[in-house]
Amino acid sequence: MTTTAITHISALVTNDPSLGDSSPLGLIRDAAVVIEGDRVVWTGASSKAPATDNAVDAGGRAVIPGFVDSHSHLVFAGDRTEEFNARMSGRAYSAGGIRTTVAATRAATDEQLSANVARYLAEALRQGTTTFETKSGYGLTVEDEARALRIAARHTDEVTFLGAHIVSPDYADDPAGYVDLVTGPMLDACAPYARWIDVFCERGAFDGDQARTILTAGRARGLHPRVHANQLGHGPGVQLAVELDAASADHCTHLTDADVDALAQSATVATLLPGAEFSTRAAWPDARRLLDGGATVALSTDCNPGSSFTSSLPFCIALAVRDMGMTPDEALWSATAGGAAALRRDDIGRLAPGARADLVVLDAPSHVHLAYRPGVPLVHEVWRAGERVVAPRSAPYGG
C-alpha cells in the first residue's frame, strides 16, 4: 500500500496519552504522521519521519483527529425558520415542534431526503467531521421510519432507530398503542438498517417506563441503546441509560448529583449538545460538573431543523469553552475521542498507530484556535480513511 507522511506539523493531537506530552491529548510538537492505506502507522518528531512514497508539508499548521459527531438528525425535509424566529422573540421550546418536520418529511421523496443528507454531510465534512451518527425520527410510521434508515445507511454505518422521537400524531389519543407499534412492526422493519436504538425520554415525549420498554425491545433485536436524556428538565433518562448500559445519554442539561455519579461509574458517555442550548436559549449543560465528577463527556452538534440547525463541531467547541466550563483541550477531546467513546469505537477519534487515518489540518498553529477564533473557517484540509477529501485552501498560512 502507498505510504504518505505529513510533516512539519506544529502540534499534532493524537489523543493517546502514551505519545507526546503524556497529556490526554497526547500532543507532539514539530511532528509528523505517516499513513499507510487507510491507517495511521507512525507518529513522532518530524525530523525522524521514515521514508514514504509521498510527502505532504503541513507548513507549521496543527493537525487534529477528524471530528466525531455522535448525535445528529439529518433525514428530514422542510424548514422551521418561523418557529426559530418566534422562539427568539420569546416563545419557549417544547418537543411538539417536531410534528412540523414529520409532516414535511413524510411528504418528501426518497431522492429529496437523500440529497438533504448528502448536503449536510458535505457541509460537516468541510468543517472537519469525518464520522457521524444520524437518526430516523421524522417519519413515525413503519414505512417512513424504515425508509429514513435505509437512506441514512447509504451514508454512514452509525445509524440509529428513533421511532420513539415523539408519539406519532396518528396516535395522539393512544400513546400505549404507539409504543406497541414502535416495539412491534416498526422495530421489525427498522432493525435491519440500524446499529442503535434511541428514545426521547422527556416530558411531551416518552416517560421512563415507556422508554425502558422501547429500549429493551430494541436491545432484544440486537440494537444498542442511546437515550435523549434530561434535556428539558430533571427526569429518569440518565438513570435509565446507565441501567441499560446505553452508549450515551444525550443532552444531560438537568442533572442531580446521583445522575452525575451514575454516569461517572458507568461506561455511558454524557453527550452534550450546546447547539441546542444556543438555539433555544435554554440553560447550558454544566460540563465542568460532569468532568470533575469523573464522567466521560462527548460534544456533538445535534444537527436538526428545529432546535440545533448547525453542522459545525468547531462552533460547538467554542460554545463549550465559553459557556460550559470546558478548557480548549477538554472540548477538543470531547469532540473527537469523546464522540468515538459515545459510539463505542476505538478506531477513530485518535491519531495513533492502528487508528483510521481521519485527520484535519488547521490553518492555525494550535487546536486552541478553534475556541480562540470562533466562527472563523480554520479547516485547511481533511483526510478520511487515508484519502484527502477536502483539498487545501489556496491561501498560504502566515504562521
Coordinates of C-alpha atoms in Angstrom, one line a residue:
M1 CA 0.0 0.0 0.0
T2 CA 1.1 3.6 -0.6
T3 CA 2.6 5.5 2.3
T4 CA 2.2 9.2 2.9
A5 CA 4.0 11.4 5.5
I6 CA 2.5 14.6 6.7
T7 CA 5.4 16.6 8.1
H8 CA 6.2 19.9 9.7
I9 CA 3.1 19.8 11.9
S10 CA 3.4 22.5 14.6
A11 CA 1.2 20.5 17.1
L12 CA -0.2 17.0 16.4
V13 CA -3.1 16.0 18.7
T14 CA -3.0 12.2 18.9
N15 CA -5.5 11.7 21.9
D16 CA -3.1 9.0 23.0
P17 CA -1.5 9.8 26.4
S18 CA 1.3 7.3 25.8
L19 CA 2.5 9.6 23.0
G20 CA 4.0 13.1 23.0
D21 CA 3.5 15.1 26.2
S22 CA 1.6 12.4 28.1
S23 CA -1.5 14.6 28.4
P24 CA -4.9 13.3 27.4
L25 CA -4.3 15.0 24.0
G26 CA -1.0 13.2 23.5
L27 CA 0.4 16.3 22.0
I28 CA 3.5 16.1 19.8
R29 CA 5.3 19.3 18.8
D30 CA 7.1 19.7 15.4
A31 CA 5.5 16.4 14.5
A32 CA 4.8 14.1 11.6
V33 CA 2.2 11.4 11.0
V34 CA 2.6 8.5 8.5
I35 CA -0.4 7.0 6.7
E36 CA -0.4 3.6 5.0
G37 CA -3.6 2.7 3.2
D38 CA -6.4 3.8 5.5
R39 CA -4.5 3.7 8.7
V40 CA -2.0 5.7 10.8
V41 CA 1.2 3.6 11.1
W42 CA 3.6 6.1 12.7
T43 CA 3.7 9.4 14.7
G44 CA 6.6 11.3 16.1
A45 CA 9.1 14.1 15.5
S46 CA 9.1 15.5 12.0
S47 CA 12.9 15.1 11.8
K48 CA 12.6 11.4 12.5
A49 CA 9.8 10.6 10.0
P50 CA 10.6 7.5 8.0
A51 CA 10.9 7.5 4.2
T52 CA 7.5 7.2 2.4
D53 CA 6.1 7.2 -1.1
N54 CA 4.5 10.6 -0.7
A55 CA 5.2 13.6 1.5
V56 CA 2.9 16.5 2.4
D57 CA 4.3 19.6 4.2
A58 CA 1.8 20.9 6.7
G59 CA 3.7 24.2 6.8
G60 CA 3.6 24.7 10.6
R61 CA -0.1 24.0 10.9
A62 CA -1.7 22.0 13.6
V63 CA -3.3 18.6 12.9
I64 CA -6.1 17.0 14.9
P65 CA -8.2 13.9 14.6
G66 CA -11.3 14.2 12.5
F67 CA -14.3 15.2 14.5
V68 CA -16.7 12.5 15.5
D69 CA -20.3 13.8 15.6
S70 CA -22.2 11.1 17.6
H71 CA -25.6 12.8 17.6
S72 CA -27.5 14.2 14.5
H73 CA -30.9 14.1 12.9
L74 CA -30.2 14.5 9.2
V75 CA -33.0 12.6 7.5
F76 CA -35.6 15.4 7.2
A77 CA -37.4 17.8 4.9
G78 CA -38.9 21.2 5.4
D79 CA -37.9 24.3 7.3
R80 CA -38.6 25.7 10.7
T81 CA -37.4 29.2 10.3
E82 CA -40.7 30.7 11.5
E83 CA -40.5 28.6 14.7
F84 CA -36.9 29.7 15.4
N85 CA -37.9 33.3 14.7
A86 CA -40.8 33.1 17.1
R87 CA -38.7 31.4 19.8
M88 CA -36.1 34.1 19.6
S89 CA -38.9 36.5 20.2
G90 CA -39.8 34.9 23.4
R91 CA -41.6 31.6 22.9
A92 CA -40.2 28.6 24.9
Y93 CA -39.1 25.4 23.1
S94 CA -41.0 22.2 23.6
A95 CA -40.9 18.8 21.9
G96 CA -44.1 19.5 19.9
G97 CA -42.3 21.4 17.1
I98 CA -41.1 18.0 15.8
R99 CA -44.5 17.4 14.3
T100 CA -43.9 20.2 11.7
T101 CA -40.9 18.3 10.4
V102 CA -42.7 15.0 10.5
A103 CA -45.3 16.3 8.1
A104 CA -42.7 17.7 5.7
T105 CA -40.6 14.5 5.8
R106 CA -43.5 12.2 5.1
A107 CA -44.3 14.3 2.0
A108 CA -40.7 14.3 0.6
T109 CA -39.4 11.8 -1.9
D110 CA -36.6 9.4 -1.2
E111 CA -34.4 11.5 -3.6
Q112 CA -35.1 14.7 -1.8
L113 CA -34.3 13.2 1.6
S114 CA -31.1 11.6 0.4
A115 CA -30.0 14.8 -1.3
N116 CA -30.5 16.7 2.0
V117 CA -28.4 14.1 3.9
A118 CA -25.6 14.4 1.4
R119 CA -25.8 18.2 1.5
Y120 CA -25.4 18.4 5.3
L121 CA -22.8 15.7 5.4
A122 CA -20.7 17.6 2.8
E123 CA -21.1 20.7 4.9
A124 CA -20.0 18.9 8.0
L125 CA -17.0 17.4 6.2
R126 CA -15.8 20.8 5.1
Q127 CA -15.7 21.7 8.8
G128 CA -13.7 18.6 9.8
T129 CA -16.3 16.0 10.7
T130 CA -15.2 12.6 9.4
T131 CA -17.5 10.3 11.3
F132 CA -21.2 10.9 12.1
E133 CA -24.2 9.2 13.6
T134 CA -27.6 10.1 12.3
K135 CA -31.2 9.0 13.3
S136 CA -34.6 8.5 12.0
G137 CA -37.5 10.0 14.0
Y138 CA -39.2 12.3 11.5
G139 CA -41.4 9.7 9.9
L140 CA -43.2 8.0 12.8
T141 CA -44.9 5.4 10.6
V142 CA -43.5 1.9 9.8
E143 CA -42.8 2.8 6.2
D144 CA -41.4 6.3 6.8
E145 CA -39.1 5.2 9.6
A146 CA -37.7 2.3 7.6
R147 CA -37.1 4.4 4.5
A148 CA -35.3 7.0 6.7
L149 CA -33.0 4.4 8.0
R150 CA -32.4 2.9 4.5
I151 CA -31.4 6.4 3.3
A152 CA -29.2 7.0 6.3
A153 CA -27.4 3.7 5.9
R154 CA -26.3 4.8 2.4
H155 CA -24.2 7.5 4.1
T156 CA -22.9 6.1 7.4
D157 CA -22.6 2.9 9.4
E158 CA -23.7 4.7 12.6
V159 CA -27.5 4.6 12.1
T160 CA -30.0 5.0 14.9
F161 CA -33.7 4.0 15.0
L162 CA -35.6 6.8 16.7
G163 CA -39.2 5.9 16.1
A164 CA -39.7 7.0 19.7
H165 CA -38.9 10.6 19.0
I166 CA -42.4 11.7 19.9
V167 CA -45.7 9.9 19.9
S168 CA -46.9 10.0 16.3
P169 CA -49.7 12.5 15.6
D170 CA -51.6 9.5 14.3
Y171 CA -51.6 8.0 17.8
A172 CA -52.2 11.3 19.8
D173 CA -55.0 9.7 21.8
D174 CA -53.3 6.3 22.1
P175 CA -49.7 6.6 23.3
A176 CA -49.7 3.0 24.5
G177 CA -50.7 1.9 21.0
Y178 CA -47.8 3.8 19.5
V179 CA -45.4 2.2 21.9
D180 CA -46.7 -1.2 20.7
L181 CA -46.2 -0.1 17.1
V182 CA -42.6 1.0 17.8
T183 CA -41.7 -2.2 19.6
G184 CA -43.5 -4.4 17.1
P185 CA -44.0 -3.8 13.4
M186 CA -41.8 -0.7 13.3
L187 CA -38.9 -2.3 15.0
D188 CA -39.2 -5.4 12.8
A189 CA -39.0 -3.1 9.7
C190 CA -36.2 -0.9 11.0
A191 CA -33.8 -3.2 12.9
P192 CA -32.1 -4.5 9.7
Y193 CA -30.8 -1.0 8.9
A194 CA -29.7 0.3 12.3
R195 CA -27.0 -0.2 14.8
W196 CA -28.6 1.8 17.6
I197 CA -32.0 2.4 19.2
D198 CA -32.8 5.7 20.8
V199 CA -35.8 7.3 22.7
F200 CA -36.7 10.9 23.7
C201 CA -37.3 10.3 27.4
E202 CA -38.8 13.7 28.2
R203 CA -42.0 15.4 29.1
G204 CA -44.0 15.7 25.9
A205 CA -42.4 12.6 24.6
F206 CA -41.9 9.3 26.5
D207 CA -41.8 8.6 30.2
G208 CA -39.3 6.3 31.9
D209 CA -41.5 3.1 31.7
Q210 CA -42.3 3.7 28.1
A211 CA -38.6 4.4 27.3
R212 CA -37.5 1.2 29.1
T213 CA -40.0 -0.9 27.2
I214 CA -38.8 0.5 23.8
L215 CA -35.1 0.3 24.5
T216 CA -35.4 -3.3 26.0
A217 CA -37.2 -4.4 22.8
G218 CA -34.6 -2.9 20.6
R219 CA -31.8 -4.5 22.6
A220 CA -33.5 -7.9 22.2
R221 CA -33.3 -7.3 18.4
G222 CA -29.5 -6.5 18.6
L223 CA -29.7 -2.7 18.7
H224 CA -27.7 -1.0 21.3
P225 CA -29.4 1.8 23.4
R226 CA -28.8 5.5 23.3
V227 CA -31.1 8.0 25.2
H228 CA -32.2 11.6 24.8
A229 CA -32.0 12.3 28.5
N230 CA -32.6 15.2 30.9
Q231 CA -32.8 18.0 28.3
L232 CA -35.9 19.9 29.3
G233 CA -35.9 19.1 33.0
H234 CA -35.0 16.5 35.6
G235 CA -36.2 13.0 34.8
P236 CA -35.3 9.3 34.6
G237 CA -33.4 9.4 31.3
V238 CA -29.8 9.3 32.6
Q239 CA -30.5 6.7 35.2
L240 CA -32.3 4.6 32.6
A241 CA -29.4 5.0 30.2
V242 CA -26.9 3.7 32.8
E243 CA -29.2 0.9 33.9
L244 CA -29.4 -0.4 30.3
D245 CA -25.7 0.2 29.5
A246 CA -26.6 2.8 26.9
A247 CA -23.6 4.0 24.9
S248 CA -24.6 7.6 25.6
A249 CA -27.1 9.8 27.5
D250 CA -27.5 12.8 25.3
H251 CA -28.2 16.4 26.4
C252 CA -27.7 16.0 30.2
T253 CA -28.7 19.5 30.9
H254 CA -30.6 19.0 34.1
L255 CA -28.7 16.5 36.4
T256 CA -28.8 15.5 40.1
D257 CA -25.7 14.5 42.0
A258 CA -26.9 10.9 41.7
D259 CA -27.1 11.3 37.9
V260 CA -23.5 12.6 37.7
D261 CA -22.3 9.8 40.0
A262 CA -24.2 7.2 37.9
L263 CA -22.5 8.4 34.7
A264 CA -19.1 8.5 36.3
Q265 CA -19.4 4.9 37.5
S266 CA -20.6 3.6 34.1
A267 CA -19.5 3.2 30.5
T268 CA -22.3 5.6 29.4
V269 CA -21.0 8.8 27.9
A270 CA -22.6 12.1 28.7
T271 CA -23.0 13.7 25.2
L272 CA -23.5 17.4 25.4
L273 CA -25.2 19.3 22.6
P274 CA -24.6 23.1 23.1
G275 CA -26.1 23.9 19.7
A276 CA -29.5 23.1 21.2
E277 CA -29.0 25.4 24.2
F278 CA -27.7 28.2 21.8
S279 CA -30.7 27.8 19.6
T280 CA -33.3 27.6 22.3
R281 CA -31.9 30.0 24.9
A282 CA -32.0 27.2 27.4
A283 CA -29.7 26.7 30.4
W284 CA -26.3 25.4 29.4
P285 CA -25.2 21.9 30.5
D286 CA -22.6 22.0 33.2
A287 CA -19.7 20.2 31.6
R288 CA -17.3 21.2 34.4
R289 CA -19.5 19.4 36.9
L290 CA -19.5 16.2 34.8
L291 CA -15.8 16.3 34.2
D292 CA -14.9 17.0 37.8
G293 CA -17.3 14.2 38.8
G294 CA -15.4 11.7 36.6
A295 CA -17.9 11.2 33.7
T296 CA -16.8 10.8 30.1
V297 CA -18.1 13.7 28.0
A298 CA -18.7 14.0 24.3
L299 CA -19.6 17.1 22.3
S300 CA -21.9 16.8 19.3
T301 CA -23.9 19.1 17.1
D302 CA -27.5 17.6 17.4
C303 CA -27.9 18.9 13.9
N304 CA -31.6 19.1 13.3
P305 CA -34.0 21.6 11.7
G306 CA -35.8 22.6 14.9
S307 CA -33.6 23.1 17.9
S308 CA -29.9 23.0 16.7
F309 CA -29.5 23.7 13.0
T310 CA -25.7 23.6 12.9
S311 CA -23.3 21.0 11.5
S312 CA -20.3 22.7 12.9
L313 CA -18.4 21.0 15.7
P314 CA -15.9 23.9 15.8
F315 CA -18.8 26.1 16.7
C316 CA -19.8 23.7 19.5
I317 CA -16.3 23.6 20.8
A318 CA -16.3 27.4 21.1
L319 CA -19.7 27.3 22.9
A320 CA -18.5 24.6 25.3
V321 CA -15.4 26.6 26.2
R322 CA -17.2 29.9 26.5
D323 CA -20.3 28.8 28.3
M324 CA -20.0 25.3 29.7
G325 CA -16.8 25.4 31.7
M326 CA -14.6 23.3 29.4
T327 CA -11.0 24.0 28.6
P328 CA -10.0 24.1 24.9
D329 CA -8.2 20.8 25.4
E330 CA -11.2 19.1 27.0
A331 CA -13.6 20.4 24.3
L332 CA -11.4 19.1 21.5
W333 CA -11.0 15.7 23.2
S334 CA -14.8 15.5 23.7
A335 CA -15.5 16.4 20.0
T336 CA -13.1 13.6 18.8
A337 CA -12.2 10.9 21.3
G338 CA -15.3 11.6 23.3
G339 CA -17.5 11.2 20.3
A340 CA -15.8 7.9 19.5
A341 CA -16.5 6.7 23.0
A342 CA -20.1 7.6 22.6
L343 CA -20.1 5.3 19.5
R344 CA -18.1 2.7 21.3
R345 CA -15.4 2.9 18.7
D346 CA -11.6 2.8 19.3
D347 CA -10.5 3.1 15.6
I348 CA -11.5 6.8 15.3
G349 CA -11.1 10.0 17.3
R350 CA -7.4 9.5 17.7
L351 CA -4.2 9.6 15.6
A352 CA -2.1 6.8 16.9
P353 CA -0.7 3.7 15.1
G354 CA -3.6 1.4 14.1
A355 CA -6.2 4.2 14.1
R356 CA -8.1 5.1 10.9
A357 CA -6.4 7.9 9.2
D358 CA -9.0 10.6 9.7
L359 CA -7.4 13.9 10.3
V360 CA -7.9 17.6 9.9
V361 CA -5.2 20.1 9.1
L362 CA -6.0 23.5 10.7
D363 CA -5.0 26.9 9.3
A364 CA -3.6 27.7 12.8
P365 CA -0.6 26.6 14.9
S366 CA -2.7 25.1 17.7
H367 CA -6.0 23.4 18.2
V368 CA -6.8 26.2 20.8
H369 CA -7.6 28.5 17.9
L370 CA -10.9 26.5 17.4
A371 CA -12.2 28.3 20.6
Y372 CA -9.9 31.3 20.3
R373 CA -11.2 32.3 16.8
P374 CA -14.9 31.3 16.9
G375 CA -16.7 31.4 13.6
V376 CA -13.5 31.5 11.5
P377 CA -13.2 28.7 8.9
L378 CA -9.9 27.2 10.1
V379 CA -10.1 23.8 8.3
H380 CA -7.3 23.8 5.7
E381 CA -7.8 20.2 4.5
V382 CA -9.4 17.0 5.6
W383 CA -8.3 13.3 5.3
R384 CA -10.7 10.4 5.8
A385 CA -9.5 6.8 5.8
G386 CA -6.2 7.9 4.3
E387 CA -7.7 9.9 1.4
R388 CA -7.6 13.7 1.2
V389 CA -11.3 14.5 0.8
V390 CA -11.1 18.3 1.4
A391 CA -8.4 19.9 -0.6
P392 CA -6.1 22.5 0.9
R393 CA -7.2 26.1 0.8
S394 CA -5.2 28.1 -1.7
A395 CA -4.1 30.9 0.6
P396 CA -0.7 30.4 2.3
Y397 CA -0.6 30.1 6.1
G398 CA 1.0 33.0 7.7
G399 CA 2.0 31.2 11.0

